[in-house]
CSV table of C-alpha atoms in Angstrom, one decimal:
chain,number,residue,atom,x,y,z
L,1,MET,CA,60.5,161.0,94.0
L,2,ILE,CA,62.6,157.9,93.2
L,3,SER,CA,59.5,155.7,93.2
L,4,ARG,CA,58.3,157.5,90.1
L,5,LEU,CA,61.3,156.2,88.1
L,6,SER,CA,60.9,153.3,85.8
L,7,ASP,CA,62.4,149.9,86.6
L,8,GLU,CA,64.9,150.4,83.8
L,9,ALA,CA,66.1,153.7,85.4
L,10,LEU,CA,66.3,152.0,88.8
L,11,ILE,CA,68.3,149.2,87.4
L,12,ASP,CA,70.7,151.7,85.8
L,13,ILE,CA,71.2,153.3,89.2
L,14,LEU,CA,71.7,150.0,91.0
L,15,SER,CA,74.3,148.9,88.5
L,16,TYR,CA,76.6,151.6,89.8
L,17,LEU,CA,76.5,150.1,93.3
L,18,SER,CA,78.6,147.1,94.4
L,19,LEU,CA,76.8,143.8,94.2
L,20,LYS,CA,76.5,143.7,98.0
L,21,GLU,CA,75.0,147.1,98.1
L,22,ALA,CA,72.6,146.3,95.3
L,23,VAL,CA,71.4,143.2,97.0
L,24,MET,CA,70.7,145.1,100.2
L,25,THR,CA,68.1,147.3,98.4
L,26,SER,CA,65.9,144.2,97.9
L,27,VAL,CA,64.4,144.7,101.3
L,28,LEU,CA,63.1,148.2,100.5
L,29,SER,CA,59.8,147.1,99.0
L,30,ARG,CA,58.2,144.3,96.9
L,31,ARG,CA,59.1,146.3,93.8
L,32,TRP,CA,62.8,146.4,94.6
L,33,ARG,CA,63.0,142.7,95.6
L,34,TYR,CA,64.4,141.5,92.3
L,35,LEU,CA,65.8,144.6,90.6
L,36,TRP,CA,69.4,143.8,91.7
L,37,ARG,CA,69.2,140.6,89.6
L,38,TYR,CA,69.1,142.7,86.5
L,39,THR,CA,72.2,144.9,87.2
L,40,TYR,CA,74.7,144.8,84.4
L,41,ARG,CA,77.9,146.7,85.2
L,42,ARG,CA,80.0,144.6,87.6
L,43,TRP,CA,79.6,141.6,89.7
L,44,ASP,CA,82.6,141.3,92.0
L,45,PHE,CA,83.3,138.2,94.1
L,46,ASP,CA,86.5,139.2,95.8
L,47,VAL,CA,87.1,137.5,99.1
L,48,SER,CA,90.9,137.4,98.9
L,49,ASN,CA,91.1,139.2,102.2
L,50,ASN,CA,88.5,136.9,104.0
L,51,THR,CA,90.6,135.2,106.7
L,52,SER,CA,87.9,132.6,107.4
L,53,LEU,CA,88.7,131.0,104.0
L,54,PHE,CA,92.4,130.7,104.8
L,55,LEU,CA,92.0,129.1,108.3
L,56,MET,CA,92.3,125.4,108.7
L,57,SER,CA,88.9,125.4,110.2
L,58,CYS,CA,86.1,127.9,110.7
L,59,ASN,CA,83.1,127.5,113.1
L,60,GLY,CA,84.0,123.8,113.4
L,61,ASN,CA,84.1,123.2,109.7
L,62,PRO,CA,87.3,122.1,107.9
L,63,ARG,CA,88.7,124.6,105.4
L,64,HIS,CA,87.8,122.6,102.3
L,65,VAL,CA,84.2,122.5,103.5
L,66,VAL,CA,84.1,126.3,103.9
L,67,ARG,CA,85.6,126.8,100.5
L,68,SER,CA,83.3,124.3,98.8
L,69,LYS,CA,80.3,126.1,100.2
L,70,TYR,CA,81.7,129.4,98.9
L,71,VAL,CA,82.1,127.9,95.4
L,72,GLN,CA,78.5,126.7,95.5
L,73,TRP,CA,77.3,130.0,96.7
L,74,VAL,CA,79.0,131.9,93.9
L,75,SER,CA,77.4,129.6,91.3
L,76,THR,CA,74.0,130.0,93.0
L,77,VAL,CA,74.2,133.8,92.9
L,78,LEU,CA,75.3,133.8,89.3
L,79,GLN,CA,72.2,131.7,88.4
L,80,LEU,CA,70.1,134.4,89.9
L,81,HIS,CA,71.2,137.0,87.3
L,82,LEU,CA,68.2,137.8,85.1
L,83,GLY,CA,69.8,140.5,82.8
L,84,SER,CA,70.7,139.8,79.2
L,85,HIS,CA,74.3,140.8,79.7
L,86,LEU,CA,77.0,141.7,82.3
L,87,ASP,CA,79.9,144.0,81.6
L,88,GLU,CA,82.4,142.7,84.2
L,89,LEU,CA,82.8,139.5,86.2
L,90,ARG,CA,85.5,139.3,88.8
L,91,ILE,CA,86.2,136.3,91.0
L,92,ARG,CA,89.2,136.4,93.4
L,93,PHE,CA,89.5,133.5,95.8
L,94,ASP,CA,92.1,131.0,96.9
L,95,MET,CA,90.4,127.7,96.1
L,96,ASP,CA,93.3,125.5,97.1
L,97,ASN,CA,92.5,122.0,95.6
L,98,VAL,CA,88.7,122.5,96.1
L,99,ILE,CA,88.2,123.5,92.5
L,100,ARG,CA,89.7,120.3,91.1
L,101,ASN,CA,86.7,118.3,92.1
L,102,SER,CA,84.2,121.0,91.5
L,103,PRO,CA,82.5,122.2,88.3
L,104,GLY,CA,82.6,125.8,89.7
L,105,LEU,CA,85.1,127.4,87.3
L,106,VAL,CA,83.5,125.7,84.2
L,107,TRP,CA,80.1,127.0,85.2
L,108,TRP,CA,81.4,130.5,85.8
L,109,LEU,CA,82.9,130.5,82.3
L,110,VAL,CA,79.7,129.2,80.8
L,111,PHE,CA,77.9,132.1,82.6
L,112,ALA,CA,80.4,134.6,81.2
L,113,CYS,CA,79.8,133.3,77.7
L,114,LEU,CA,76.0,133.4,78.0
L,115,LYS,CA,76.0,136.8,79.5
L,116,ARG,CA,78.4,138.3,77.0
L,117,VAL,CA,80.8,139.4,79.7
L,118,GLN,CA,83.3,142.0,78.4
L,119,ARG,CA,85.9,142.0,81.3
L,120,LEU,CA,86.6,138.7,83.0
L,121,GLU,CA,89.0,138.2,85.8
L,122,VAL,CA,89.6,134.8,87.6
L,123,ASP,CA,92.3,135.0,90.3
L,124,LEU,CA,92.6,131.7,92.3
L,125,SER,CA,96.1,132.5,93.7
L,126,ASN,CA,97.2,131.4,97.1
L,127,ARG,CA,97.2,134.5,99.4
L,128,LEU,CA,99.4,132.7,102.0
L,129,GLY,CA,102.3,132.2,99.6
L,130,ILE,CA,102.1,128.4,99.9
L,131,ASN,CA,103.0,126.6,96.7
L,132,THR,CA,100.2,124.9,94.9
L,133,LEU,CA,100.8,121.7,92.9
L,134,ARG,CA,100.1,122.1,89.2
L,135,GLU,CA,97.5,119.3,89.3
L,136,ASP,CA,95.6,121.2,92.0
L,137,LYS,CA,95.0,124.2,89.8
L,138,ALA,CA,91.9,124.7,87.8
L,139,LEU,CA,92.0,124.2,84.1
L,140,PHE,CA,90.6,126.7,81.7
L,141,PRO,CA,88.7,124.6,79.2
L,142,SER,CA,88.5,125.0,75.4
L,143,PRO,CA,85.3,126.6,74.0
L,144,ALA,CA,84.2,123.1,72.7
L,145,GLY,CA,84.7,121.7,76.2
L,146,LEU,CA,82.6,124.5,77.7
L,147,SER,CA,79.8,123.9,75.2
L,148,LEU,CA,79.8,120.1,75.9
L,149,TYR,CA,79.6,120.9,79.6
L,150,ARG,CA,76.7,123.2,79.0
L,151,CYS,CA,74.8,120.6,77.1
L,152,CYS,CA,75.5,117.7,79.4
L,153,LYS,CA,75.5,119.2,82.9
L,154,LEU,CA,73.1,122.1,82.9
L,155,ASN,CA,69.9,120.1,82.4
L,156,LEU,CA,69.1,121.5,79.0
L,157,PRO,CA,66.2,120.0,77.1
L,158,PRO,CA,67.2,117.4,74.5
L,159,SER,CA,67.7,118.7,71.0
L,160,PRO,CA,68.2,117.0,67.6
L,161,PHE,CA,70.7,119.8,66.7
L,162,PRO,CA,74.4,119.8,67.6
L,163,CYS,CA,75.3,121.6,70.8
L,164,PRO,CA,76.2,125.2,69.9
L,165,ILE,CA,79.8,126.2,70.5
L,166,LEU,CA,80.1,128.8,73.2
L,167,ASP,CA,82.5,131.7,72.6
L,168,PHE,CA,84.0,134.7,74.3
L,169,SER,CA,83.4,137.0,71.3
L,170,SER,CA,82.3,139.8,73.7
L,171,LEU,CA,85.5,139.8,75.7
L,172,ILE,CA,87.5,143.0,75.9
L,173,SER,CA,89.8,141.9,78.8
L,174,LEU,CA,90.7,138.5,80.2
L,175,SER,CA,92.9,138.0,83.3
L,176,LEU,CA,93.8,134.5,84.6
L,177,ASN,CA,95.9,133.9,87.7
L,178,TYR,CA,96.6,130.5,89.1
L,179,VAL,CA,94.5,128.9,86.3
L,180,ASN,CA,96.1,126.3,84.1
L,181,VAL,CA,95.5,127.0,80.4
L,182,TYR,CA,96.8,125.4,77.2
L,183,ALA,CA,98.8,127.8,74.9
L,184,ASP,CA,96.7,126.8,71.9
L,185,THR,CA,93.5,127.7,73.8
L,186,LEU,CA,94.9,131.2,74.2
L,187,ALA,CA,95.8,131.3,70.5
L,188,HIS,CA,92.2,130.3,69.7
L,189,LEU,CA,90.8,133.0,72.0
L,190,LEU,CA,92.9,135.6,70.3
L,191,SER,CA,91.9,134.6,66.9
L,192,ASN,CA,88.2,134.4,67.8
L,193,CYS,CA,87.7,137.3,70.1
L,194,PRO,CA,87.7,140.3,67.8
L,195,LEU,CA,87.3,142.8,70.6
L,196,LEU,CA,89.9,141.4,73.0
L,197,ARG,CA,92.4,144.1,73.9
L,198,HIS,CA,94.0,142.8,77.1
L,199,LEU,CA,95.1,139.3,77.9
L,200,SER,CA,97.0,138.4,81.1
L,201,VAL,CA,98.0,134.9,82.3
L,202,LYS,CA,100.0,134.5,85.5
L,203,SER,CA,101.2,131.3,87.3
L,204,SER,CA,99.9,128.8,84.8
L,205,ASP,CA,101.5,125.4,84.8
L,206,THR,CA,100.2,124.0,81.5
L,207,MET,CA,101.3,126.6,79.0
L,208,TYR,CA,102.0,124.1,76.3
L,209,SER,CA,100.2,123.3,73.1
L,210,SER,CA,98.1,120.1,72.9
L,211,ASN,CA,99.0,120.1,69.2
L,212,LYS,CA,102.4,119.6,67.8
L,213,ASN,CA,102.7,123.1,66.5
L,214,LEU,CA,101.5,126.2,68.4
L,215,PRO,CA,99.4,128.5,66.3
L,216,PRO,CA,100.5,132.1,66.2
L,217,PHE,CA,99.1,134.5,68.8
L,218,LYS,CA,97.2,136.5,66.2
L,219,SER,CA,94.9,139.5,66.8
L,220,THR,CA,94.3,142.9,65.3
L,221,SER,CA,92.7,144.3,68.4
L,222,LEU,CA,95.2,143.1,71.1
L,223,GLU,CA,96.9,146.0,72.9
L,224,SER,CA,98.4,144.3,75.9
L,225,LEU,CA,99.7,140.7,76.3
L,226,GLU,CA,101.1,139.5,79.6
L,227,ILE,CA,102.5,136.0,80.4
L,228,VAL,CA,104.2,136.0,83.8
L,229,GLN,CA,105.6,133.2,86.0
L,230,SER,CA,104.0,130.6,83.8
L,231,ASN,CA,105.5,127.3,82.7
L,232,PHE,CA,105.5,128.0,79.0
L,233,MET,CA,106.7,124.7,77.5
L,234,GLN,CA,106.9,125.7,73.9
L,235,LYS,CA,110.4,126.5,72.5
L,236,GLU,CA,109.0,129.4,70.4
L,237,MET,CA,106.1,131.7,70.0
L,238,GLU,CA,104.9,133.9,67.2
L,239,ILE,CA,103.0,137.1,67.9
L,240,CYS,CA,101.0,138.8,65.1
L,241,ALA,CA,99.4,141.8,66.7
L,242,PRO,CA,100.0,145.1,64.8
L,243,ASN,CA,98.3,147.2,67.6
L,244,LEU,CA,100.2,145.7,70.5
L,245,VAL,CA,101.3,148.4,72.9
L,246,SER,CA,102.4,146.5,76.0
L,247,PHE,CA,104.1,143.1,76.1
L,248,ALA,CA,105.3,141.2,79.2
L,249,PHE,CA,107.0,137.8,79.4
L,250,VAL,CA,108.6,136.6,82.6
L,251,GLY,CA,109.7,133.0,82.5
L,252,ARG,CA,111.9,130.5,80.7
L,253,ASN,CA,113.9,131.5,77.7
L,254,ILE,CA,112.1,130.9,74.4
L,255,ALA,CA,112.3,132.3,70.9
L,256,ILE,CA,109.6,135.0,70.5
L,257,SER,CA,109.1,136.4,67.0
L,258,PHE,CA,107.1,139.6,66.4
L,259,LYS,CA,105.3,139.9,63.0
L,260,ASN,CA,103.2,142.4,61.2
L,261,ALA,CA,105.0,145.6,62.3
L,262,VAL,CA,104.6,145.0,66.0
L,263,SER,CA,107.6,147.3,66.5
L,264,SER,CA,105.7,150.3,65.2
L,265,SER,CA,103.2,150.2,68.1
L,266,LEU,CA,105.1,148.5,71.0
L,267,THR,CA,106.2,151.0,73.6
L,268,GLU,CA,106.0,149.1,76.9
L,269,LEU,CA,108.1,146.0,77.6
L,270,THR,CA,108.5,143.7,80.7
L,271,VAL,CA,111.0,140.8,80.7
L,272,GLY,CA,112.3,138.6,83.4
L,273,MET,CA,113.8,135.4,84.7
L,274,ASP,CA,115.6,133.3,82.0
L,275,TYR,CA,114.0,135.3,79.2
L,276,GLY,CA,115.1,138.5,80.8
L,277,VAL,CA,118.7,137.3,81.0
L,278,SER,CA,118.6,136.3,77.3
L,279,PHE,CA,117.2,139.8,76.5
L,280,LEU,CA,120.3,141.4,78.2
L,281,LEU,CA,122.9,139.1,76.8
L,282,ASP,CA,121.7,139.0,73.2
L,283,PRO,CA,119.5,142.1,72.7
L,284,PHE,CA,120.3,142.2,69.0
L,285,LYS,CA,118.8,138.7,68.4
L,286,GLN,CA,115.0,139.1,69.0
L,287,HIS,CA,114.4,142.6,70.2
L,288,SER,CA,116.4,145.0,68.0
L,289,ILE,CA,113.5,145.6,65.6
L,290,PHE,CA,111.5,147.4,68.3
L,291,LEU,CA,113.9,148.5,71.0
L,292,SER,CA,114.1,152.0,69.6
L,293,GLN,CA,110.4,152.4,70.1
L,294,ILE,CA,110.3,151.3,73.8
L,295,GLU,CA,109.4,154.1,76.3
L,296,LYS,CA,108.9,151.9,79.4
L,297,LEU,CA,111.1,148.9,80.3
L,298,LYS,CA,110.7,146.7,83.4
L,299,MET,CA,113.0,143.8,84.2
L,300,VAL,CA,112.4,141.1,86.9
L,301,PHE,CA,115.2,138.7,88.1
L,302,ASN,CA,115.5,135.9,90.6
L,303,ASP,CA,118.6,134.8,92.6
L,304,THR,CA,119.9,132.6,89.7
L,305,ALA,CA,119.9,135.6,87.3
L,306,ARG,CA,121.4,137.8,90.0
L,307,CYS,CA,124.5,135.5,90.3
L,308,PHE,CA,124.8,135.1,86.5
L,309,LEU,CA,124.5,138.9,85.8
L,310,GLY,CA,127.0,139.6,88.5
L,311,LYS,CA,129.6,137.8,86.4
L,312,THR,CA,128.5,138.5,82.9
L,313,VAL,CA,127.7,142.0,81.8
L,314,PRO,CA,126.8,143.0,78.2
L,315,SER,CA,129.3,145.6,77.0
L,316,LYS,CA,127.0,147.1,74.4
L,317,PHE,CA,123.3,147.6,74.0
L,318,PRO,CA,121.2,148.8,71.0
L,319,ASN,CA,120.2,152.5,71.2
L,320,MET,CA,116.9,153.1,73.0
L,321,ASN,CA,116.4,156.7,72.1
L,322,ASN,CA,112.7,156.8,73.3
L,323,LEU,CA,113.2,155.0,76.7
L,324,LYS,CA,112.0,157.3,79.5
L,325,TYR,CA,111.4,154.8,82.4
L,326,LEU,CA,113.6,151.9,83.4
L,327,GLU,CA,112.8,149.6,86.4
L,328,VAL,CA,114.9,146.6,87.6
L,329,ARG,CA,113.4,144.4,90.3
L,330,TRP,CA,115.2,141.7,92.2
L,331,GLU,CA,113.0,139.0,93.7
L,332,ALA,CA,115.8,137.6,95.9
L,333,SER,CA,118.3,139.4,98.2
L,334,GLY,CA,122.0,139.3,97.8
L,335,SER,CA,124.9,141.1,96.2
L,336,SER,CA,123.9,143.0,93.1
L,337,SER,CA,125.7,144.1,90.0
L,338,PHE,CA,124.7,147.6,88.9
L,339,LEU,CA,126.8,147.4,85.8
L,340,PHE,CA,124.1,146.1,83.5
L,341,PRO,CA,121.6,148.9,84.5
L,342,LEU,CA,124.4,151.4,83.7
L,343,THR,CA,124.8,149.8,80.3
L,344,LEU,CA,121.1,150.3,79.6
L,345,VAL,CA,121.3,153.9,80.9
L,346,LYS,CA,124.1,154.7,78.5
L,347,ALA,CA,122.0,153.4,75.6
L,348,ALA,CA,119.0,155.6,76.7
L,349,PRO,CA,119.7,159.3,76.3
L,350,SER,CA,116.1,160.3,77.0
L,351,LEU,CA,115.8,158.4,80.3
L,352,CYS,CA,114.0,160.3,83.0
L,353,THR,CA,113.3,157.7,85.7
L,354,LEU,CA,115.5,154.8,86.9
L,355,LYS,CA,114.1,152.5,89.6
L,356,ILE,CA,116.0,149.6,91.2
L,357,GLU,CA,114.0,147.6,93.7
L,358,GLU,CA,115.5,145.1,96.2
L,359,PRO,CA,113.5,142.8,98.6
L,360,ILE,CA,113.6,143.9,102.2
């Protein structure tokens, strides 16, 4: 019965399978051999739990050799895709310092542009918890850099016309973890991706602007913005996102200004580290315009903040009449002060859930 279906119908069915399952159907018959290469829903390269990639050696090969082969394999598989578009591309893999001397990430991003990927996740974090030097992390290039790479490295035929600028205009969601990225590159993406609703950057060490002044983070479609554990070197950041619902900033203390009636839509807030301490000690300074709207508040603190907040407790906090969920998470063990959570509780008459999390 299934053999009577058209190729288009079979491709639709295969697109609901995982990439591995879809590839396995290529042995069914000659007709099925290449159908998987047209699937369009999700290509997932998640080997974060593959222990062979974490071992110092595997089958006699050093770890960097095993990882380099994996990078090449991912690039090869992506080149086999024959469809006009791909909805989601997910790559999760601890590359260590392999990526620094490999064009892997750049080629993957070029592929994402050419295939009009809507949801892109690149997670290169170290699963063993070993610190990675900032120069060992991959760098997310600018759109102009991607276009130059495409023209110079991908064996394209010579053309008298300028190399076309690649863009991520189809992106709906972008998540980067352990990938260095310039802050002005993010600002450019937000301004030139009209469909982008979710942007997440974690553990980036180059969160500074290559220009003197950082352009505002401006987007009419952005609903969620997350910058966590990143070395954001700018002293201030301006956010112009009237439809922003969720905002997270965990890092050094900077001045963040919200424009264009962000307060009317923002209901979820996550703050932490030095910025979180500033939020507690001077809530009237940057956050009073939207605190009354917040329904869900999460706070993350390290050992330095723990010691500081144990001695200094804000006596008064702006009213948070809509706050229903409050979570405080300590990332280091030690003596805690529960006075500042109580201060927040007093300012939140509608609070339903209070969660305080300590490390084991």
